């Protein structure tokens, strides 16, 4: 049984299409990164899973329960770190956890949970005085109450410093080892690639890619991209560069006055520059760029083709 | 509703409400959840000074007239230095301030949490939306009722000492009916608050309801009566026997105007008080003329006990409508 099963989910807000026949599955026991730029529909999807909003069409099932019909069952087994929340200003951190513990009908120790997220010393302070990062840690602690089968974390790194984000990832890993499925959204690949088994990339309400992190990495054809700005270009020089063993692709860009070669290289870059100079072409400038998963993400989410809406 | 995806179709509540009634746990009530939400709400929504302020306030509106009545003794033309006299004086104040306090306590209950996003914290936990509304109602009602209790309890000593005696039934009657009245307005406040995610609109609705009930609704009967007397509206004609044995033809507004009038929570509050306590709200002459106007016996909706039904109506119906409505909205 998949932990989350989304099927043909469509959501209109007035005249705006937020989700367009979105379908995907989160397997039991995995850490699934739900990626997309802001406004892609990540929070809308999560809001449907938690029954905060009702879909226009399609269905969603969480832990085998229909998200609309059995929302209470779902939320009893799920820990949630919502997005765009606000803490209860006049309740202390401890009161927040006591409320979550009472609501879930479990007997966790508030202090232990607060220690786990690193805000134990602020336990008896009112949450209204917490920083954004502390509030985020408090919400994470509330999500962990009752050892949930599923964690739904909406942009969990928001407001956290790099150290906080690392601790967040450690908790995600530990919860996953305990047996929990983790579904978390982010607008940045960096947050996701270190912990996720699989990644889904959402763009304008549609899933444009679902793959394992390794799979996405494999889709990176070229190890390094070399950009060479030259004074001119001719076919012989181009052929010579293409003929090099280390070169996997060559594209021509830039302007006529200053053409640029974009060369995918998996080996010696000086060979490329040497081949150009051998053909009497002046290299004016060059730069190299390591390809990363961020590039994959970028290519999926900022592609120049116009989407029919 | 078909599952097509025409624009605007999903966020239109009239379209979604046409769907079949949900069969799962939507709208189910869990006692534990209601209690947890109510407790959280009580702790979160109430600054301790507010509770203290309300208690002192209720204490003063009881003690001030008590001292006045005691000081004036039997000289006061309308009221005596008795518990009944006190109830007769105080209820004019509570009839105004309880709605104001209940609306002020409740208008942000749901809209405020929706606007800031803290409702997401609440609903990330296994509470149904109905649990949240009921929990909020219990929480806010508790604030009002407990401060009423503290004020009444402490003032009781002053009343007993100054009046040298104490009619427990009248005093407790005023307290109990005031609590009911407060519950009715809390239900109205929570109901209004659940209709919108904007606290500005929720505030405007609360203010509008106050004006509607306190100003407009109460004067409607007078307005209708005036129009009837001026023959702008059809009325009901009846005859009374005058002092000299003459038959005098009179006209009164239609029963519906009286029924409408009796549904004003403030009118109901007064009627229940005169039913529960020994304060005769209407003097016998008025009662007699009313009986004549209705051909011998006053219809049931004008009898004082019916006002209890009206108060219960205002406790149950706004909350019930809100619970139904709140099932369908996108947060």
Coordinates of C-alpha atoms in Angstrom, one line a residue:
Chain A
X1 CA 0.0 0.0 0.0
X2 CA 1.5 3.4 -1.0
X3 CA 1.7 5.9 1.8
X4 CA 0.3 8.6 -0.5
X5 CA -1.6 8.0 -3.6
X6 CA -2.7 11.0 -5.7
X7 CA -4.8 10.4 -8.7
X8 CA -5.8 12.9 -11.3
X9 CA -6.0 15.7 -8.8
X10 CA -7.3 19.0 -10.2
X11 CA -7.9 22.1 -8.2
X12 CA -9.3 25.4 -9.4
X13 CA -9.2 28.5 -7.2
X14 CA -11.7 30.8 -8.8
X15 CA -10.3 31.1 -12.3
X16 CA -6.8 29.9 -11.4
X17 CA -5.7 26.4 -12.1
X18 CA -3.6 25.3 -9.1
X19 CA -3.3 21.6 -9.8
X20 CA -3.8 20.0 -13.2
X21 CA -4.6 16.2 -13.1
X22 CA -1.7 15.6 -10.8
X23 CA -0.9 11.9 -10.1
X24 CA 1.9 10.4 -8.1
X25 CA 2.7 7.9 -5.5
X26 CA 4.8 7.9 -2.4
X27 CA 5.9 4.5 -1.4
X28 CA 5.7 3.2 2.1
X29 CA 8.9 3.8 4.0
X30 CA 10.6 6.2 1.6
X31 CA 11.7 9.8 2.0
X32 CA 10.0 11.6 -0.9
X33 CA 11.1 15.1 -1.8
X34 CA 8.4 17.2 -3.4
X35 CA 10.1 19.9 -5.3
X36 CA 8.9 22.9 -7.2
X37 CA 9.3 26.6 -7.4
X38 CA 7.0 28.8 -5.3
X39 CA 3.5 28.7 -6.6
X40 CA 3.9 25.4 -8.4
X41 CA 1.1 23.8 -6.3
X42 CA 3.1 22.1 -3.5
X43 CA 1.2 23.5 -0.6
X44 CA -2.1 23.1 -2.5
X45 CA -1.3 19.4 -2.8
X46 CA -0.4 19.1 0.8
X47 CA -3.6 21.0 1.8
X48 CA -5.6 18.5 -0.2
X49 CA -3.8 15.6 1.6
X50 CA -4.8 17.1 4.9
X51 CA -8.3 18.1 3.8
X52 CA -7.7 21.8 4.2
X53 CA -8.9 22.3 0.7
X54 CA -11.2 20.1 -1.4
X55 CA -10.2 19.1 -4.9
X56 CA -12.2 20.1 -7.9
X57 CA -11.6 16.6 -9.4
X58 CA -9.5 13.6 -8.7
X59 CA -8.7 11.9 -5.4
X60 CA -6.0 11.5 -2.8
X61 CA -5.5 8.7 -0.4
X62 CA -3.1 8.8 2.6
X63 CA -2.1 5.6 4.4
X64 CA -4.9 3.9 2.6
X65 CA -7.6 6.3 3.7
X66 CA -9.4 8.7 1.4
X67 CA -8.2 12.2 2.2
X68 CA -11.6 13.7 2.2
X69 CA -13.7 11.0 3.8
X70 CA -11.3 9.9 6.6
X71 CA -9.2 12.9 7.3
X72 CA -9.2 12.4 11.1
X73 CA -7.9 8.9 10.7
X74 CA -5.1 10.2 8.5
X75 CA -4.2 13.0 10.8
X76 CA -4.1 10.7 13.8
X77 CA -1.3 8.8 12.1
X78 CA 0.5 11.7 10.5
X79 CA 2.8 14.3 11.8
X80 CA 2.4 17.6 10.0
X81 CA 4.6 20.7 9.7
X82 CA 2.4 23.0 7.8
X83 CA 3.4 26.0 5.8
X84 CA 2.1 29.6 6.5
X85 CA 1.1 28.7 10.0
X86 CA 1.4 30.8 13.2
X87 CA 2.1 29.5 16.6
X88 CA -0.3 30.3 19.5
X89 CA 1.4 33.4 20.9
X90 CA 0.2 33.1 24.5
X91 CA 1.0 29.4 24.9
X92 CA 4.4 28.2 25.9
X93 CA 6.4 25.7 23.9
X94 CA 5.5 23.1 26.4
X95 CA 1.8 23.9 26.2
X96 CA 1.9 23.5 22.5
X97 CA 3.3 20.0 22.9
X98 CA 0.9 19.2 25.6
X99 CA -1.9 20.2 23.3
X100 CA -0.6 18.0 20.5
X101 CA 0.0 15.1 22.9
X102 CA -3.6 15.4 24.3
X103 CA -5.0 15.8 20.8
X104 CA -3.3 12.6 19.6
X105 CA -4.2 10.8 22.7
X106 CA -0.6 9.6 23.4
X107 CA 1.7 10.1 26.4
X108 CA 4.9 11.5 25.0
X109 CA 7.2 13.6 27.1
X110 CA 7.1 17.2 26.0
X111 CA 10.5 17.9 27.4
X112 CA 12.1 15.1 25.5
X113 CA 10.6 16.3 22.2
X114 CA 11.7 19.8 22.8
X115 CA 15.2 18.6 23.5
X116 CA 15.2 16.6 20.3
X117 CA 14.5 19.7 18.2
X118 CA 16.9 21.8 20.3
X119 CA 14.6 24.3 22.0
X120 CA 14.3 22.7 25.5
X121 CA 15.6 25.8 27.2
X122 CA 12.7 27.8 25.7
X123 CA 10.1 25.3 26.9
X124 CA 8.4 27.6 29.3
X125 CA 8.6 30.8 27.3
X126 CA 5.6 32.0 25.4
X127 CA 5.8 31.0 21.7
X128 CA 4.9 34.6 20.7
X129 CA 8.5 35.5 21.5
X130 CA 10.1 32.7 19.5
X131 CA 12.1 33.4 16.4
X132 CA 11.0 32.0 13.1
X133 CA 13.5 29.2 13.4
X134 CA 12.4 28.3 16.9
X135 CA 8.8 28.3 15.8
X136 CA 9.7 26.0 13.0
X137 CA 11.5 23.7 15.5
X138 CA 8.4 23.8 17.8
X139 CA 6.2 22.8 14.9
X140 CA 8.6 19.9 14.0
X141 CA 8.4 18.7 17.6
X142 CA 4.6 18.8 17.4
X143 CA 4.8 16.8 14.2
X144 CA 6.9 14.1 15.9
X145 CA 4.3 13.6 18.7
X146 CA 3.0 10.0 18.8
X147 CA 5.6 8.5 16.4
X148 CA 3.5 9.0 13.3
X149 CA 3.6 6.6 10.4
X150 CA 3.9 9.5 8.0
X151 CA 5.5 12.9 8.3
X152 CA 4.3 15.6 6.0
X153 CA 6.7 18.6 6.1
X154 CA 5.9 21.6 4.0
X155 CA 9.0 23.6 3.4
X156 CA 10.6 22.4 6.7
X157 CA 13.8 24.4 6.2
X158 CA 12.0 27.8 6.2
X159 CA 13.5 30.1 8.8
X160 CA 16.3 27.7 9.7
X161 CA 19.9 28.5 9.5
X162 CA 22.2 26.0 7.8
X163 CA 22.9 24.3 11.1
X164 CA 19.1 24.1 11.8
X165 CA 18.5 22.7 8.3
X166 CA 21.1 20.0 8.9
X167 CA 19.5 19.1 12.2
X168 CA 16.2 18.9 10.4
X169 CA 17.6 16.5 7.9
X170 CA 19.1 14.4 10.7
X171 CA 15.7 14.1 12.3
X172 CA 14.1 13.2 9.0
X173 CA 16.7 10.4 8.6
X174 CA 16.1 9.1 12.1
X175 CA 12.4 9.1 11.7
X176 CA 12.7 7.3 8.4
X177 CA 14.9 4.7 10.1
X178 CA 12.3 4.3 12.7
X179 CA 9.9 3.3 9.9
X180 CA 8.1 6.5 9.1
X181 CA 7.5 7.6 5.5
X182 CA 8.5 11.2 5.0
X183 CA 7.0 13.5 2.4
X184 CA 8.5 16.9 2.3
X185 CA 8.3 19.8 0.0
X186 CA 11.0 22.3 -0.9
X187 CA 11.7 24.9 -3.5
X188 CA 15.4 24.0 -3.4
X189 CA 17.0 20.8 -4.6
X190 CA 19.9 21.3 -2.2
X191 CA 17.6 20.6 0.8
X192 CA 16.2 17.5 -0.8
X193 CA 19.0 15.6 -2.5
X194 CA 20.8 14.8 0.7
X195 CA 18.0 12.9 2.4
X196 CA 15.5 11.8 -0.3
X197 CA 15.1 8.4 -1.8
X198 CA 13.0 9.8 -4.6
X199 CA 12.1 13.2 -5.9
X200 CA 9.1 14.5 -7.7
X201 CA 9.3 17.9 -9.5
X202 CA 6.2 19.9 -9.7
X203 CA 5.7 22.7 -12.2
X204 CA 2.6 24.8 -12.7
X205 CA 0.4 22.2 -11.0
X206 CA 1.8 19.2 -13.0
X207 CA 4.4 16.6 -12.1
X208 CA 7.2 17.0 -14.7
X209 CA 9.6 14.3 -13.3
X210 CA 9.6 11.6 -10.6
X211 CA 12.8 9.7 -10.1
X212 CA 15.3 8.6 -7.6
X213 CA 18.1 11.0 -6.8
X214 CA 20.5 8.6 -8.5
X215 CA 18.2 8.5 -11.6
X216 CA 18.2 12.3 -11.8
X217 CA 21.9 12.4 -11.4
X218 CA 22.3 9.8 -14.2
X219 CA 20.3 12.1 -16.4
X220 CA 23.0 14.6 -16.1
X221 CA 24.7 13.8 -19.5
X222 CA 27.7 16.0 -19.1
X223 CA 30.0 16.1 -16.2
X224 CA 31.1 19.7 -16.8
X225 CA 30.0 22.4 -19.1
X226 CA 32.7 24.5 -20.7
X227 CA 31.7 27.9 -22.1
X228 CA 34.3 29.4 -24.5
X229 CA 33.9 32.8 -26.0
X230 CA 35.8 33.1 -29.3
X231 CA 36.4 35.8 -31.9
X232 CA 34.9 33.7 -34.7
X233 CA 34.0 30.1 -35.5
X234 CA 34.3 27.9 -38.5
X235 CA 33.2 24.4 -39.4
X236 CA 36.7 22.9 -39.3
X237 CA 37.3 24.1 -35.8
X238 CA 33.9 22.9 -34.8
X239 CA 34.5 19.5 -36.3
X240 CA 37.9 19.2 -34.5
X241 CA 36.3 20.0 -31.2
X242 CA 33.5 17.5 -31.8
X243 CA 36.1 14.9 -32.7
X244 CA 37.7 15.1 -29.3
X245 CA 37.1 12.0 -27.2
X246 CA 36.2 13.9 -24.0
X247 CA 33.6 16.1 -25.7
X248 CA 30.0 14.8 -25.5
X249 CA 28.2 17.8 -27.0
X250 CA 28.8 21.2 -28.6
X251 CA 26.4 24.0 -29.0
X252 CA 26.9 27.4 -30.4
X253 CA 25.5 30.4 -28.6
X254 CA 26.3 34.0 -28.0
X255 CA 26.2 36.7 -30.6
X256 CA 27.7 36.8 -34.1
X257 CA 30.3 39.3 -33.0
X258 CA 31.2 37.1 -30.0
X259 CA 30.2 33.5 -30.6
X260 CA 30.2 31.2 -27.6
X261 CA 30.7 27.5 -27.6
X262 CA 28.9 25.5 -25.0
X263 CA 30.8 22.3 -24.7
X264 CA 30.0 19.3 -22.6
X265 CA 33.3 17.8 -21.4
X266 CA 34.0 14.7 -19.5
X267 CA 37.8 15.0 -19.2
X268 CA 40.5 17.4 -20.4
X269 CA 39.3 21.0 -21.0
X270 CA 42.6 22.2 -22.2
X271 CA 42.3 19.8 -25.2
X272 CA 39.2 21.8 -26.3
X273 CA 41.0 25.1 -26.0
X274 CA 44.0 23.6 -27.8
X275 CA 41.9 22.3 -30.7
X276 CA 40.4 25.8 -31.2
X277 CA 43.7 27.6 -31.1
X278 CA 45.2 25.0 -33.6
X279 CA 42.6 26.2 -36.0
X280 CA 43.6 29.9 -35.5
X281 CA 40.7 30.8 -33.4
X282 CA 41.3 33.3 -30.6
X283 CA 39.9 32.3 -27.2
X284 CA 38.8 35.4 -25.5
X285 CA 37.3 34.0 -22.4
X286 CA 36.2 30.7 -20.9
X287 CA 34.5 29.3 -17.9
X288 CA 33.6 25.9 -16.6
X289 CA 30.5 24.9 -14.6
X290 CA 30.0 21.7 -12.7
X291 CA 26.6 20.2 -13.5
X292 CA 24.4 19.6 -10.4
X293 CA 21.0 18.3 -9.5
X294 CA 20.1 22.0 -9.1
X295 CA 20.6 22.2 -12.9
X296 CA 18.2 19.3 -13.4
X297 CA 15.7 21.1 -11.3
X298 CA 16.3 24.3 -13.1
X299 CA 15.9 22.7 -16.5
X300 CA 12.6 21.2 -15.4
X301 CA 11.1 24.2 -13.8
X302 CA 12.4 27.1 -15.8
X303 CA 12.4 25.7 -19.3
X304 CA 11.7 28.2 -21.9
X305 CA 8.9 26.3 -23.7
X306 CA 5.6 27.9 -23.2
X307 CA 3.1 25.7 -21.4
X308 CA -0.4 25.6 -22.7
X309 CA -2.6 26.7 -19.8
Chain B
X1 CA -21.9 17.6 -9.4
X2 CA -20.0 16.3 -12.3
X3 CA -16.3 16.0 -12.1
X4 CA -15.5 18.3 -15.0
X5 CA -13.0 20.9 -14.4
X6 CA -14.5 24.1 -15.6
X7 CA -12.9 27.2 -14.1
X8 CA -14.4 28.5 -10.9
X9 CA -16.2 25.3 -10.2
X10 CA -14.2 24.2 -7.3
X11 CA -14.1 27.2 -5.0
X12 CA -17.8 27.9 -5.4
X13 CA -19.4 26.6 -2.2
X14 CA -22.8 26.3 -3.8
X15 CA -21.4 23.9 -6.3
X16 CA -19.5 21.8 -3.8
X17 CA -22.4 21.7 -1.3
X18 CA -24.4 20.0 -4.0
X19 CA -22.3 17.0 -3.5
X20 CA -23.6 14.0 -1.7
X21 CA -23.3 14.1 2.1
X22 CA -19.9 12.8 3.2
X23 CA -19.9 9.3 4.5
X24 CA -16.6 9.3 6.3
X25 CA -15.4 11.0 9.5
X26 CA -16.1 14.5 8.2
X27 CA -18.0 16.4 10.8
X28 CA -17.8 13.7 13.4
X29 CA -17.5 14.8 17.0
X30 CA -14.9 13.5 19.3
X31 CA -15.5 14.5 22.9
X32 CA -11.8 14.4 23.6
X33 CA -11.0 16.7 20.7
X34 CA -13.6 19.2 21.7
X35 CA -12.2 19.2 25.2
X36 CA -8.6 19.6 24.0
X37 CA -9.6 22.4 21.6
X38 CA -11.7 24.2 24.3
X39 CA -8.9 23.9 26.8
X40 CA -6.3 25.2 24.4
X41 CA -8.6 28.0 23.4
X42 CA -9.3 29.0 26.9
X43 CA -5.6 29.2 27.7
X44 CA -4.6 30.9 24.5
X45 CA -7.4 33.4 23.9
X46 CA -7.6 34.7 27.4
X47 CA -5.1 37.1 28.8
X48 CA -5.4 36.8 32.6
X49 CA -6.2 40.5 32.9
X50 CA -9.2 40.1 30.6
X51 CA -10.7 37.5 32.8
X52 CA -10.0 39.6 35.9
X53 CA -11.4 42.6 34.2
X54 CA -14.7 40.8 33.2
X55 CA -15.1 39.4 36.6
X56 CA -14.6 42.8 38.2
X57 CA -16.9 44.4 35.6
X58 CA -19.8 42.0 36.3
X59 CA -19.2 42.4 40.1
X60 CA -19.5 46.2 39.7
X61 CA -22.6 46.2 37.6
X62 CA -24.2 44.2 40.4
X63 CA -22.8 46.1 43.3
X64 CA -23.3 49.6 42.0
X65 CA -27.1 49.3 41.7
X66 CA -27.2 47.4 45.0
X67 CA -25.5 50.3 46.8
X68 CA -27.7 52.7 45.0
X69 CA -30.9 50.9 45.9
X70 CA -29.7 50.4 49.5
X71 CA -28.9 54.1 49.8
X72 CA -32.2 55.3 48.3
X73 CA -34.0 52.7 50.4
X74 CA -37.7 52.6 49.6
X75 CA -37.6 56.1 48.1
X76 CA -36.8 54.9 44.6
X77 CA -39.9 55.2 42.6
X78 CA -39.5 52.1 40.4
X79 CA -37.4 49.6 42.4
X80 CA -37.2 48.3 45.9
X81 CA -34.1 47.4 47.9
X82 CA -34.7 43.8 47.3
X83 CA -33.1 41.1 45.1
X84 CA -36.1 41.4 42.7
X85 CA -35.5 45.2 42.5
X86 CA -31.8 44.5 41.8
X87 CA -32.6 42.0 39.0
X88 CA -35.0 44.5 37.5
X89 CA -32.3 47.1 37.4
X90 CA -29.3 45.0 36.5
X91 CA -30.9 43.1 33.6
X92 CA -31.2 46.4 31.7
X93 CA -27.4 46.6 31.8
X94 CA -26.6 43.0 31.2
X95 CA -29.0 42.9 28.3
X96 CA -26.7 45.3 26.6
X97 CA -23.2 44.3 27.8
X98 CA -23.5 40.5 27.5
X99 CA -24.0 40.7 23.7
X100 CA -21.1 43.1 23.4
X101 CA -18.8 41.0 25.5
X102 CA -19.8 37.7 23.8
X103 CA -19.3 39.2 20.3
X104 CA -16.0 40.8 21.3
X105 CA -14.8 37.5 22.8
X106 CA -15.9 35.5 19.8
X107 CA -15.7 37.5 16.6
X108 CA -12.1 36.5 15.9
X109 CA -12.4 32.9 17.1
X110 CA -12.3 31.2 13.7
X111 CA -11.6 34.0 11.3
X112 CA -8.5 35.1 13.3
X113 CA -7.0 31.6 13.3
X114 CA -7.8 31.3 9.6
X115 CA -6.2 34.6 8.8
X116 CA -3.0 34.0 10.6
X117 CA -2.7 30.3 9.8
X118 CA -2.8 29.0 13.3
X119 CA -6.0 27.0 12.3
X120 CA -3.6 24.9 10.3
X121 CA -1.8 24.0 13.5
X122 CA -5.1 23.0 15.0
X123 CA -6.3 21.0 12.0
X124 CA -3.0 19.3 11.5
X125 CA -3.9 17.4 14.6
X126 CA -6.7 14.8 14.5
X127 CA -9.6 17.2 15.1
X128 CA -12.6 17.5 12.8
X129 CA -13.8 20.9 11.8
X130 CA -16.9 20.4 13.9
X131 CA -14.7 19.6 16.9
X132 CA -12.9 22.9 16.4
X133 CA -16.2 24.9 16.2
X134 CA -17.6 23.2 19.3
X135 CA -14.3 23.5 21.1
X136 CA -14.1 27.2 20.4
X137 CA -17.7 27.6 21.5
X138 CA -17.1 25.8 24.8
X139 CA -13.8 27.7 25.3
X140 CA -15.2 31.2 24.7
X141 CA -18.4 30.4 26.6
X142 CA -16.4 29.2 29.6
X143 CA -14.6 32.6 29.7
X144 CA -17.9 34.5 29.7
X145 CA -19.7 32.2 32.1
X146 CA -16.9 31.9 34.6
X147 CA -16.3 35.6 34.8
X148 CA -20.1 36.0 35.2
X149 CA -19.9 33.4 38.0
X150 CA -17.1 35.1 39.8
X151 CA -18.7 38.5 39.6
X152 CA -22.1 37.2 40.7
X153 CA -20.6 35.1 43.5
X154 CA -18.6 37.9 45.0
X155 CA -21.4 40.5 44.6
X156 CA -23.7 38.1 46.4
X157 CA -22.0 38.9 49.7
X158 CA -22.5 42.7 49.2
X159 CA -26.1 42.2 48.2
X160 CA -26.8 40.0 51.2
X161 CA -25.2 42.4 53.7
X162 CA -26.7 45.6 52.3
X163 CA -30.2 44.2 51.7
X164 CA -30.1 42.3 55.0
X165 CA -31.6 39.4 53.1
X166 CA -31.2 37.6 49.8
X167 CA -33.6 35.9 47.4
X168 CA -31.5 33.1 46.1
X169 CA -34.0 32.0 43.4
X170 CA -34.1 35.5 41.8
X171 CA -30.3 36.0 42.1
X172 CA -29.4 32.6 40.7
X173 CA -32.2 33.0 38.1
X174 CA -30.6 36.2 36.8
X175 CA -27.2 34.5 36.7
X176 CA -28.5 31.4 34.9
X177 CA -30.5 33.3 32.3
X178 CA -27.5 35.6 31.7
X179 CA -25.4 32.6 31.1
X180 CA -27.9 31.3 28.5
X181 CA -28.0 34.7 26.9
X182 CA -24.2 34.8 26.8
X183 CA -24.2 31.3 25.2
X184 CA -26.6 32.5 22.5
X185 CA -24.4 35.4 21.6
X186 CA -21.3 33.3 21.8
X187 CA -22.9 30.9 19.3
X188 CA -23.8 33.8 17.0
X189 CA -20.3 35.2 17.3
X190 CA -18.6 31.9 16.5
X191 CA -21.0 31.3 13.7
X192 CA -20.2 34.6 12.1
X193 CA -16.5 34.1 12.6
X194 CA -16.6 30.9 10.7
X195 CA -18.1 32.5 7.6
X196 CA -15.1 34.4 6.5
X197 CA -11.3 34.2 6.7
X198 CA -11.1 38.0 7.0
X199 CA -11.2 39.4 10.6
X200 CA -12.2 42.7 9.1
X201 CA -15.4 41.1 7.6
X202 CA -15.9 39.1 10.8
X203 CA -15.8 42.2 12.9
X204 CA -18.2 44.0 10.6
X205 CA -20.6 41.1 10.8
X206 CA -20.4 41.1 14.6
X207 CA -21.1 44.8 14.7
X208 CA -23.9 44.4 12.2
X209 CA -25.5 41.7 14.2
X210 CA -25.3 43.8 17.3
X211 CA -27.0 46.7 15.6
X212 CA -29.6 44.4 14.0
X213 CA -30.6 42.8 17.3
X214 CA -30.2 45.7 19.7
X215 CA -31.5 48.5 17.5
X216 CA -33.3 47.3 14.5
X217 CA -35.1 44.1 15.6
X218 CA -36.5 45.6 18.8
X219 CA -37.9 48.6 17.1
X220 CA -39.4 46.6 14.2
X221 CA -42.6 45.9 16.2
X222 CA -43.0 49.5 17.1
X223 CA -42.4 50.5 13.5
X224 CA -44.9 47.9 12.2
X225 CA -47.5 49.0 14.8
X226 CA -47.1 52.6 13.7
X227 CA -47.6 51.7 10.1
X228 CA -50.6 49.6 11.0
X229 CA -52.1 52.5 13.0
X230 CA -51.5 54.8 10.0
X231 CA -53.1 52.2 7.7
X232 CA -50.0 51.7 5.7
X233 CA -50.0 48.0 6.6
X234 CA -52.9 45.7 7.1
X235 CA -53.4 44.7 10.8
X236 CA -55.7 42.6 12.9
X237 CA -58.8 44.3 14.2
X238 CA -60.2 43.5 17.6
X239 CA -62.6 45.2 20.0
X240 CA -62.2 45.9 23.7
X241 CA -64.8 47.0 26.2
X242 CA -64.0 50.5 27.3
X243 CA -64.5 51.8 30.8
X244 CA -68.0 52.9 30.1
X245 CA -69.0 49.6 28.6
X246 CA -68.5 50.9 25.0
X247 CA -67.1 48.6 22.4
X248 CA -63.9 50.2 21.1
X249 CA -62.4 48.9 17.7
X250 CA -58.7 48.7 17.7
X251 CA -56.1 47.4 15.4
X252 CA -52.8 45.5 16.1
X253 CA -50.0 44.2 13.9
X254 CA -50.3 40.7 12.5
X255 CA -49.2 37.8 14.6
X256 CA -46.0 37.4 12.5
X257 CA -44.8 40.7 13.7
X258 CA -45.1 39.6 17.3
X259 CA -43.5 36.2 16.5
X260 CA -40.6 38.1 14.9
X261 CA -40.3 40.4 17.9
X262 CA -40.3 37.4 20.3
X263 CA -37.2 36.0 18.5
X264 CA -35.0 38.9 19.4
X265 CA -32.5 37.5 21.9
X266 CA -32.8 40.6 24.0
X267 CA -36.6 40.4 24.2
X268 CA -36.3 36.7 25.0
X269 CA -33.8 37.4 27.7
X270 CA -36.2 39.8 29.4
X271 CA -39.1 37.4 29.0
X272 CA -37.2 34.4 30.4
X273 CA -36.1 36.6 33.4
X274 CA -39.7 37.5 34.2
X275 CA -40.6 33.8 33.9
X276 CA -37.7 32.5 36.0
X277 CA -37.5 35.3 38.6
X278 CA -40.2 37.0 40.5
X279 CA -39.7 40.2 38.6
X280 CA -43.0 41.0 36.9
X281 CA -41.8 42.5 33.7
X282 CA -45.3 43.5 32.5
X283 CA -47.8 44.9 34.9
X284 CA -51.2 43.2 35.0
X285 CA -52.8 46.0 32.9
X286 CA -50.4 45.3 30.0
X287 CA -51.0 41.6 30.3
X288 CA -54.8 42.1 30.2
X289 CA -54.6 44.4 27.1
X290 CA -52.4 41.8 25.4
X291 CA -54.9 39.1 26.1
X292 CA -57.7 41.2 24.7
X293 CA -55.7 42.0 21.6
X294 CA -55.3 38.3 20.9
X295 CA -58.9 37.4 21.7
X296 CA -58.6 36.1 25.2
X297 CA -55.4 34.2 25.3
X298 CA -51.9 35.2 24.3
X299 CA -50.4 33.0 21.6
X300 CA -47.7 30.6 22.8
X301 CA -44.9 32.5 21.2
X302 CA -45.7 35.5 23.4
X303 CA -45.8 33.5 26.6
X304 CA -42.7 33.8 28.7
X305 CA -41.7 30.1 28.7
X306 CA -41.5 30.3 24.9
X307 CA -38.6 32.7 25.3
X308 CA -36.5 29.8 26.7
X309 CA -37.1 28.1 23.4
X310 CA -36.0 31.3 21.6
X311 CA -32.7 31.4 23.7
X312 CA -32.1 27.7 23.0
X313 CA -32.8 28.4 19.3
X314 CA -30.1 31.1 19.3
X315 CA -27.6 28.8 21.1
X316 CA -28.2 25.9 18.7
X317 CA -29.0 27.3 15.3
X318 CA -26.1 29.7 14.6
X319 CA -23.6 27.0 15.6
X320 CA -25.4 24.3 13.6
X321 CA -25.4 26.5 10.5
X322 CA -21.7 27.3 11.0
X323 CA -20.9 23.6 11.5
X324 CA -22.7 22.8 8.2
X325 CA -21.1 25.6 6.3
X326 CA -17.6 25.1 7.6
X327 CA -17.6 21.5 6.3
X328 CA -17.4 22.8 2.7
X329 CA -15.0 25.6 2.8
X330 CA -11.4 25.7 1.7
X331 CA -9.4 26.9 4.7

